[in-house]
JSON list of C-alpha atoms in Angstrom, two decimals:
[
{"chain": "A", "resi": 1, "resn": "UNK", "atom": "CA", "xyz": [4.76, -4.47, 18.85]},
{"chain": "A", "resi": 2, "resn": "UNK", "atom": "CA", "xyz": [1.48, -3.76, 16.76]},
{"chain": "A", "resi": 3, "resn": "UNK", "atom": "CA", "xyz": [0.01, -0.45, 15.76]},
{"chain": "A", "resi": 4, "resn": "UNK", "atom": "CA", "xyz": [-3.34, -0.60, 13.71]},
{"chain": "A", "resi": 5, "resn": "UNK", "atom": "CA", "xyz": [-3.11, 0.99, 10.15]},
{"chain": "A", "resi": 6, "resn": "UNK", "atom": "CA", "xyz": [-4.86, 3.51, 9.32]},
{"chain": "A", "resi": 7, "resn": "UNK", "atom": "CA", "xyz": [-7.82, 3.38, 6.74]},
{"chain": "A", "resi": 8, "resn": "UNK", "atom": "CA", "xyz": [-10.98, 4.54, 5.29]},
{"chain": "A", "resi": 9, "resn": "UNK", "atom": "CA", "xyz": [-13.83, 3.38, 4.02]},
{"chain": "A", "resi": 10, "resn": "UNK", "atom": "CA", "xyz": [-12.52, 5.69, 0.69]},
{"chain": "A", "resi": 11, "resn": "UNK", "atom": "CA", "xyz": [-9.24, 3.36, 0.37]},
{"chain": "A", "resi": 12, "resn": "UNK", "atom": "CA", "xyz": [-10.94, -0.01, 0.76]},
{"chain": "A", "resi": 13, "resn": "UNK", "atom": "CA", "xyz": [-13.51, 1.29, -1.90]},
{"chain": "A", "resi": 14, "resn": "UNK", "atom": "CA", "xyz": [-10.90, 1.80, -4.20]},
{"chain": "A", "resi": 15, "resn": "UNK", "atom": "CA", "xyz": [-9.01, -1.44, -3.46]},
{"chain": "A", "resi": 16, "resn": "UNK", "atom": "CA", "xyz": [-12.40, -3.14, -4.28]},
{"chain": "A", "resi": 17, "resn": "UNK", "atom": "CA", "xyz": [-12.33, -0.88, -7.74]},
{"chain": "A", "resi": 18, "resn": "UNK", "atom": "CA", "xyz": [-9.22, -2.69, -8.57]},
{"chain": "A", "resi": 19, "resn": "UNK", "atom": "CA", "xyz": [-9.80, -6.52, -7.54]},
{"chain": "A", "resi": 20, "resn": "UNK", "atom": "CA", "xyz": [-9.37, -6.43, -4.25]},
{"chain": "A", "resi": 21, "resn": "UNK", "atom": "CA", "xyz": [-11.20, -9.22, -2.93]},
{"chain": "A", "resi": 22, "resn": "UNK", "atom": "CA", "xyz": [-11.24, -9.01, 1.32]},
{"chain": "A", "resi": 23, "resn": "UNK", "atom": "CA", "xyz": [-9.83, -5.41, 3.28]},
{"chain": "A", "resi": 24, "resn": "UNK", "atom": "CA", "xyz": [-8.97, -5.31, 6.97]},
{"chain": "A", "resi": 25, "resn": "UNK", "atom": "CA", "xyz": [-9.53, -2.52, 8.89]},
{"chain": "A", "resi": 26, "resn": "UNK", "atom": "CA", "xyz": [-6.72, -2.45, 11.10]},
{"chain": "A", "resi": 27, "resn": "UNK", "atom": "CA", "xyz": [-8.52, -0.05, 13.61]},
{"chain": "A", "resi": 28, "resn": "UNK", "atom": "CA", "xyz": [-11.54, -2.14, 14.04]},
{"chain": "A", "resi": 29, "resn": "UNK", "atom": "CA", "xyz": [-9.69, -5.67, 13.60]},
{"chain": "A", "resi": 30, "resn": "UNK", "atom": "CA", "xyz": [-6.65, -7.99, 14.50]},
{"chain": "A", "resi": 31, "resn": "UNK", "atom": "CA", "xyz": [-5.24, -7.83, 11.34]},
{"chain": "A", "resi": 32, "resn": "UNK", "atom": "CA", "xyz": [-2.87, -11.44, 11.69]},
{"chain": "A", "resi": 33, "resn": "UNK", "atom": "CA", "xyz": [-6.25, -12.84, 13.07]},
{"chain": "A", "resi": 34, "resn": "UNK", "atom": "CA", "xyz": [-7.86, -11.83, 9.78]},
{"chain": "A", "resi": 35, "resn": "UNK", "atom": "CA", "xyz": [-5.31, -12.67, 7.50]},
{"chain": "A", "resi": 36, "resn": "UNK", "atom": "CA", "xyz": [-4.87, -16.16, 8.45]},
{"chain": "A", "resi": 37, "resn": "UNK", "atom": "CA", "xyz": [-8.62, -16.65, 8.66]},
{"chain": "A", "resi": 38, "resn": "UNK", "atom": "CA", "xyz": [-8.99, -15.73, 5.15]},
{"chain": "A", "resi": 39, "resn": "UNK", "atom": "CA", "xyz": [-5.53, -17.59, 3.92]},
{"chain": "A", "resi": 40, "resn": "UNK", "atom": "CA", "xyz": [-5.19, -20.12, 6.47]},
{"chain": "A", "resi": 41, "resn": "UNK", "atom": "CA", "xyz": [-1.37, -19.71, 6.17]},
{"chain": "A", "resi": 42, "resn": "UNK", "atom": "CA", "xyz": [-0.86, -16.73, 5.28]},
{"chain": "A", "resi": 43, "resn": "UNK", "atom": "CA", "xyz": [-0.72, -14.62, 2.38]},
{"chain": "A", "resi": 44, "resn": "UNK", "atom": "CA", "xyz": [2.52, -15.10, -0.62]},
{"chain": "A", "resi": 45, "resn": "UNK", "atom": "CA", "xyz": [3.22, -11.23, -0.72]},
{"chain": "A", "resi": 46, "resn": "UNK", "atom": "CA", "xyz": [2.58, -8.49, 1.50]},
{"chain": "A", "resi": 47, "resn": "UNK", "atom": "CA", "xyz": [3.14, -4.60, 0.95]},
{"chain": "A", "resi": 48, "resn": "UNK", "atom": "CA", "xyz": [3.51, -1.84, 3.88]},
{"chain": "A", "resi": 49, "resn": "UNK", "atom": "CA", "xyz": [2.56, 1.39, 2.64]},
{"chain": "A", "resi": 50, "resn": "UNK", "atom": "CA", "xyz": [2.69, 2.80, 5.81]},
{"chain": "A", "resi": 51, "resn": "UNK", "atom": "CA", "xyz": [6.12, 2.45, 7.15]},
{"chain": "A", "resi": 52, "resn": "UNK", "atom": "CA", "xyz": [5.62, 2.08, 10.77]},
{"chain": "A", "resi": 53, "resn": "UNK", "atom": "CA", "xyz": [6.90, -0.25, 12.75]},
{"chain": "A", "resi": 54, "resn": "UNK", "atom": "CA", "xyz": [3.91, -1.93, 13.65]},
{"chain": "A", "resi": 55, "resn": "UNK", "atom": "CA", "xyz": [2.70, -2.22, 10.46]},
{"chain": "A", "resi": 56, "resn": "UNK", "atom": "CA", "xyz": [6.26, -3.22, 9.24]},
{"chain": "A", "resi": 57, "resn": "UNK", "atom": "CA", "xyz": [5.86, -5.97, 11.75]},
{"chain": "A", "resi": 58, "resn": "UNK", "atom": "CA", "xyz": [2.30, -6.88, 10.58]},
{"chain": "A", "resi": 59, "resn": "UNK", "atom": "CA", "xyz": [2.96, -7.66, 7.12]},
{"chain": "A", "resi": 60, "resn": "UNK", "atom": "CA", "xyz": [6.21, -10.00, 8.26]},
{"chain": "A", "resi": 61, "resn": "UNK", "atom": "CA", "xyz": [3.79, -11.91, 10.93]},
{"chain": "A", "resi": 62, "resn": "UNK", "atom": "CA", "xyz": [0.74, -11.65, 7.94]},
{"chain": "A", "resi": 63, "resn": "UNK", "atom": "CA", "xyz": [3.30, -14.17, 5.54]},
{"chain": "A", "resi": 64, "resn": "UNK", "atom": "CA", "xyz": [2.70, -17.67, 4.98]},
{"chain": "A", "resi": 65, "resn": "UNK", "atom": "CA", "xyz": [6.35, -19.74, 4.78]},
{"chain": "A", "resi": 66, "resn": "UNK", "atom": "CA", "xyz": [8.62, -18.27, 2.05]},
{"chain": "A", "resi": 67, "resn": "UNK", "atom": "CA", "xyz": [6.36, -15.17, 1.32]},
{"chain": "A", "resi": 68, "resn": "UNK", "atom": "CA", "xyz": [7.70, -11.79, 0.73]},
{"chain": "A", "resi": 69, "resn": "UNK", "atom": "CA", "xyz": [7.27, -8.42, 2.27]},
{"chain": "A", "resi": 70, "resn": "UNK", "atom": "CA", "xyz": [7.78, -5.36, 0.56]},
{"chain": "A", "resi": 71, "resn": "UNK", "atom": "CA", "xyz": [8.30, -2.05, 2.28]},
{"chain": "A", "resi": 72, "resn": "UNK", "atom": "CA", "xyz": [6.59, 0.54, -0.05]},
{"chain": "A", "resi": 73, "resn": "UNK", "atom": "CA", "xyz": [5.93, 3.40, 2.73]},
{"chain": "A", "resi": 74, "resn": "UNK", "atom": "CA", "xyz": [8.88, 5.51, 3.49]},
{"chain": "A", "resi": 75, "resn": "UNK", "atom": "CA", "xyz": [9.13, 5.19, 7.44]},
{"chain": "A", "resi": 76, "resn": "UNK", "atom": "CA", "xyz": [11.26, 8.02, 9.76]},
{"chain": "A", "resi": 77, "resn": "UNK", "atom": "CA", "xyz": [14.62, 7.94, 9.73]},
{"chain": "A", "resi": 78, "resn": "UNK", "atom": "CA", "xyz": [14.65, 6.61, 13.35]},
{"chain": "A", "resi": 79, "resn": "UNK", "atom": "CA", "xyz": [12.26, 3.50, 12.93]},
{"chain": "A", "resi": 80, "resn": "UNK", "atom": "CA", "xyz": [13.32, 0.37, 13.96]},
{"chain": "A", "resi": 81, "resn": "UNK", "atom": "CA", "xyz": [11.53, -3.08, 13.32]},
{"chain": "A", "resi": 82, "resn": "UNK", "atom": "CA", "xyz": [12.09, -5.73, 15.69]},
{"chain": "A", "resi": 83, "resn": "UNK", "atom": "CA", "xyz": [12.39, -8.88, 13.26]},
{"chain": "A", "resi": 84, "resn": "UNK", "atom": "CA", "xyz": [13.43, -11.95, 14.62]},
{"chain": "A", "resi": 85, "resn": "UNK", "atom": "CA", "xyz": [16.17, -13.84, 13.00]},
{"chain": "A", "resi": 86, "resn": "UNK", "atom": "CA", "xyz": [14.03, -17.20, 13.89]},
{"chain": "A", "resi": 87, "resn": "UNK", "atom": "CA", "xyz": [10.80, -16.25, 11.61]},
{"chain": "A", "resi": 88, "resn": "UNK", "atom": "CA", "xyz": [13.02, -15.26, 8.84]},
{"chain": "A", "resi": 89, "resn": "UNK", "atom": "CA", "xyz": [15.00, -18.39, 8.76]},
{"chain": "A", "resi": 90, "resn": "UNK", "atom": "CA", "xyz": [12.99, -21.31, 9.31]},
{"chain": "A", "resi": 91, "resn": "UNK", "atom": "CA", "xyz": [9.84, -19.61, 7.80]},
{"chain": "A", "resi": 92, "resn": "UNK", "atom": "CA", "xyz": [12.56, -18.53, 4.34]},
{"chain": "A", "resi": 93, "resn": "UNK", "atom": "CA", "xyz": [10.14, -15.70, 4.52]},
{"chain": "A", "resi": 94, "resn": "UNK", "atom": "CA", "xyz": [11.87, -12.54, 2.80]},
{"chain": "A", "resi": 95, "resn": "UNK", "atom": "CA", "xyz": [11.42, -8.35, 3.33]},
{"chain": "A", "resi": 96, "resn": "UNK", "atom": "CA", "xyz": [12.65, -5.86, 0.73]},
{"chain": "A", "resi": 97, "resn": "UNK", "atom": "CA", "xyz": [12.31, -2.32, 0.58]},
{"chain": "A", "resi": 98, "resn": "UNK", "atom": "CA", "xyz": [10.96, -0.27, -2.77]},
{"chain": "A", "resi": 99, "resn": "UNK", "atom": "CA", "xyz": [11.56, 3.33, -3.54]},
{"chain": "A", "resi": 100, "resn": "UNK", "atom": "CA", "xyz": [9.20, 4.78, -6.08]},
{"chain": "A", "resi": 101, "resn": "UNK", "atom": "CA", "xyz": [8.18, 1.40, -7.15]},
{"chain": "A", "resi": 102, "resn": "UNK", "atom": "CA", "xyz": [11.65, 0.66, -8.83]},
{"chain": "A", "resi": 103, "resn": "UNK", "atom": "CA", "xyz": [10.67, 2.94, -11.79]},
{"chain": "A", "resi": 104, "resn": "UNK", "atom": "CA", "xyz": [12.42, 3.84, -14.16]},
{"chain": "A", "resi": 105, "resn": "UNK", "atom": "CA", "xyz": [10.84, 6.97, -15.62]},
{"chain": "A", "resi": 106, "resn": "UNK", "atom": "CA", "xyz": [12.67, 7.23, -18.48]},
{"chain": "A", "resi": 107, "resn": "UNK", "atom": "CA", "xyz": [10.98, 3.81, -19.82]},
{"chain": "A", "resi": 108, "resn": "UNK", "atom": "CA", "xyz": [8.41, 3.34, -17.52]},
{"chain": "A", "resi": 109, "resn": "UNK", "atom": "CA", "xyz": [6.22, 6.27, -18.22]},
{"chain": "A", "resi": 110, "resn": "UNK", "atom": "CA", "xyz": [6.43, 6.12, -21.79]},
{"chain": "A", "resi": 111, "resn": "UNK", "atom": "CA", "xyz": [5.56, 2.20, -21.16]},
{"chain": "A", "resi": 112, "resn": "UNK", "atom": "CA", "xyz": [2.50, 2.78, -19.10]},
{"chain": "A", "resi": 113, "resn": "UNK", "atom": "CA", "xyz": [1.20, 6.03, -21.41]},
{"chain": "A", "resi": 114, "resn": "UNK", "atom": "CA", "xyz": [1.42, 3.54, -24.26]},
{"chain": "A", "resi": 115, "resn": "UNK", "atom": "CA", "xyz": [-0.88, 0.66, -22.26]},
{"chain": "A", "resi": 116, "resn": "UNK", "atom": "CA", "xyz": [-3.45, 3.58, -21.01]},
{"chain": "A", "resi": 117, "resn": "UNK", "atom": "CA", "xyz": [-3.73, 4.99, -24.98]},
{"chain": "A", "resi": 118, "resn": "UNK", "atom": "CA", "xyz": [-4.22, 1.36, -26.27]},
{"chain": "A", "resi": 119, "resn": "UNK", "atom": "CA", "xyz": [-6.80, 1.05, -23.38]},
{"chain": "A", "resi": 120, "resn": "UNK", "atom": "CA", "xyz": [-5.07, -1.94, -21.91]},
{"chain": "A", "resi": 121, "resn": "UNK", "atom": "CA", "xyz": [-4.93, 0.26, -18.70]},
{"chain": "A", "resi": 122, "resn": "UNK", "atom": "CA", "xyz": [-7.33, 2.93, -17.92]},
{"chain": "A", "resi": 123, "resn": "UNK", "atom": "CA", "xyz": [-5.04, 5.33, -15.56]},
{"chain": "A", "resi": 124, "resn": "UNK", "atom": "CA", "xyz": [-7.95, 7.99, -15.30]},
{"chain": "A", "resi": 125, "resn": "UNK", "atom": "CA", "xyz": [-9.66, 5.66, -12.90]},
{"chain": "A", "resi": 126, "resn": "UNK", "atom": "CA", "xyz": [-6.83, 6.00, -10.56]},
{"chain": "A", "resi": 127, "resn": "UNK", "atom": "CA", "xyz": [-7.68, 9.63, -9.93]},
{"chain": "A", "resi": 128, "resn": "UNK", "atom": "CA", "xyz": [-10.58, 10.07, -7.73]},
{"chain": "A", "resi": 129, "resn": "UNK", "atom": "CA", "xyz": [-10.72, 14.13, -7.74]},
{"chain": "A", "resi": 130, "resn": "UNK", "atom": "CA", "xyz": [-9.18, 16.90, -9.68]},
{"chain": "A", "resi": 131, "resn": "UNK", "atom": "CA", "xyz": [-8.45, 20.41, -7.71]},
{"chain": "A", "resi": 132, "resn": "UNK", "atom": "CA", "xyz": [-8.18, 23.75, -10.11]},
{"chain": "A", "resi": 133, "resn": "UNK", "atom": "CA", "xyz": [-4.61, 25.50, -8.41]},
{"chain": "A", "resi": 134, "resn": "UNK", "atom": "CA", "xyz": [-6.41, 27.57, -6.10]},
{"chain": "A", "resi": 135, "resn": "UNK", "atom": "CA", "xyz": [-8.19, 24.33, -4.15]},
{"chain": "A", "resi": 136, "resn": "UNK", "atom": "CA", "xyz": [-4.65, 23.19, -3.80]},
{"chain": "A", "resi": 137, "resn": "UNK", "atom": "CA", "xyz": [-5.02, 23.38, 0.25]},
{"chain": "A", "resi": 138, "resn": "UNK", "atom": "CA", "xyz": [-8.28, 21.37, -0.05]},
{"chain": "A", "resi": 139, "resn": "UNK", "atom": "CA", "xyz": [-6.81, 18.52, -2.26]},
{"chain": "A", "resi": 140, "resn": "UNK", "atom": "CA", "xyz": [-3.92, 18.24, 0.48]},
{"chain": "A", "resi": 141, "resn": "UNK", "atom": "CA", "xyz": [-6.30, 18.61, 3.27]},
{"chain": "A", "resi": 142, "resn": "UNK", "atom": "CA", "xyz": [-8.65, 15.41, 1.78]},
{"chain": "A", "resi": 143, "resn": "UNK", "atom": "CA", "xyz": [-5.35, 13.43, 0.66]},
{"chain": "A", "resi": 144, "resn": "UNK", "atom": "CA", "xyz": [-4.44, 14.00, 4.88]},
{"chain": "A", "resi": 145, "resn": "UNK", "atom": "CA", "xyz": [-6.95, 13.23, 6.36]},
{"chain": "A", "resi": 146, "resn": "UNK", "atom": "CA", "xyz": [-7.78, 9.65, 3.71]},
{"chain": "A", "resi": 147, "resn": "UNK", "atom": "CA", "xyz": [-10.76, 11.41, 1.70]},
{"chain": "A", "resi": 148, "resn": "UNK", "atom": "CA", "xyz": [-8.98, 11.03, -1.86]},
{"chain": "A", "resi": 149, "resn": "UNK", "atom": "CA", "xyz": [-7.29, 8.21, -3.03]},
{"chain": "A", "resi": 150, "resn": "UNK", "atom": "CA", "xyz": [-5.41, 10.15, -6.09]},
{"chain": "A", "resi": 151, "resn": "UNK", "atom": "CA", "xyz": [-5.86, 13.77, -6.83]},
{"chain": "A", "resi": 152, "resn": "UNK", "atom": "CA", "xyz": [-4.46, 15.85, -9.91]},
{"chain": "A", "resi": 153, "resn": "UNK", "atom": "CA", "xyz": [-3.91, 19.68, -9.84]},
{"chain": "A", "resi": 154, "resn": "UNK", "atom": "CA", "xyz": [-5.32, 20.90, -13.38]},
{"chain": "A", "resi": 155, "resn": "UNK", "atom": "CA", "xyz": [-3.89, 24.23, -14.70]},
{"chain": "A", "resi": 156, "resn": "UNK", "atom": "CA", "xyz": [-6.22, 25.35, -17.24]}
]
């Protein structure tokens, strides 16, 4: 089972921003077909932000021998993966799930506040529009429908 995910030119911009070196455009593209074209065997890690379970499903098929998927996207309650036993095994390939990237906000944001003052990290870049509160339905309108990749509601 295989459902295309769903992207924009806007996210695969962005990806480039931040070292990306190859997309896929699930829509337009076989996305297994593509990965292994560019890897040969596939890739070492894979991340679903999506949560479906066609793309859940993609990024198992997408890893080379002993890779790793991580599920980042939260799916429905009621999805199911189908998984076979046989990849897992003899491939020692491995899926985990993340909630909130495992942070610990407590440390973490201090941590990453420190790296953006000292300019080891430039966080600003990760926001690509800020909304004063009363363009809040616009901000969630262009987050929907893939227009934004980060926006920040400003209260001045």
């Amino acid at each position: 089972a295989s459902s295309p995910a769903t992207c924009s030119t806007t996210s695969f911009d962005f990806a480039k921003q931040f070292g990306a070196t190859h997309t896929i455009n699930g829509k337009r593209e076989n996305v297994i077909e593509r990965v292994m074209e560019i890897t040969g065997l596939g890739v070492d890690y894979a991340f679903d932000a999506i949560g479906t379970e066609g793309t859940i499903v993609q990024i198992v098929d997408a890893l080379a021998p002993a890779g790793h998927a991580v599920i980042v996207g939260i799916p429905s309650f009621a999805t199911k993966a189908p998984i076979t036993p046989y990849q897992m095994v003899y491939s020692e390939k491995t899926v985990s799930g993340t909630y909130y990237g495992s942070v610990r906000p407590s440390v973490d944001f201090g941590i990453l506040a420190d790296l953006d003052m000292e300019k080891r990290i430039n966080l600003d870049s990760l926001i690509s529009r800020t909304y004063k509160f009363d363009e809040i339905n616009e901000g969630f309108q262009l987050m929907a429908n893939g227009s934004v990749a980060r926006g920040v509601i400003t209260f001045d």
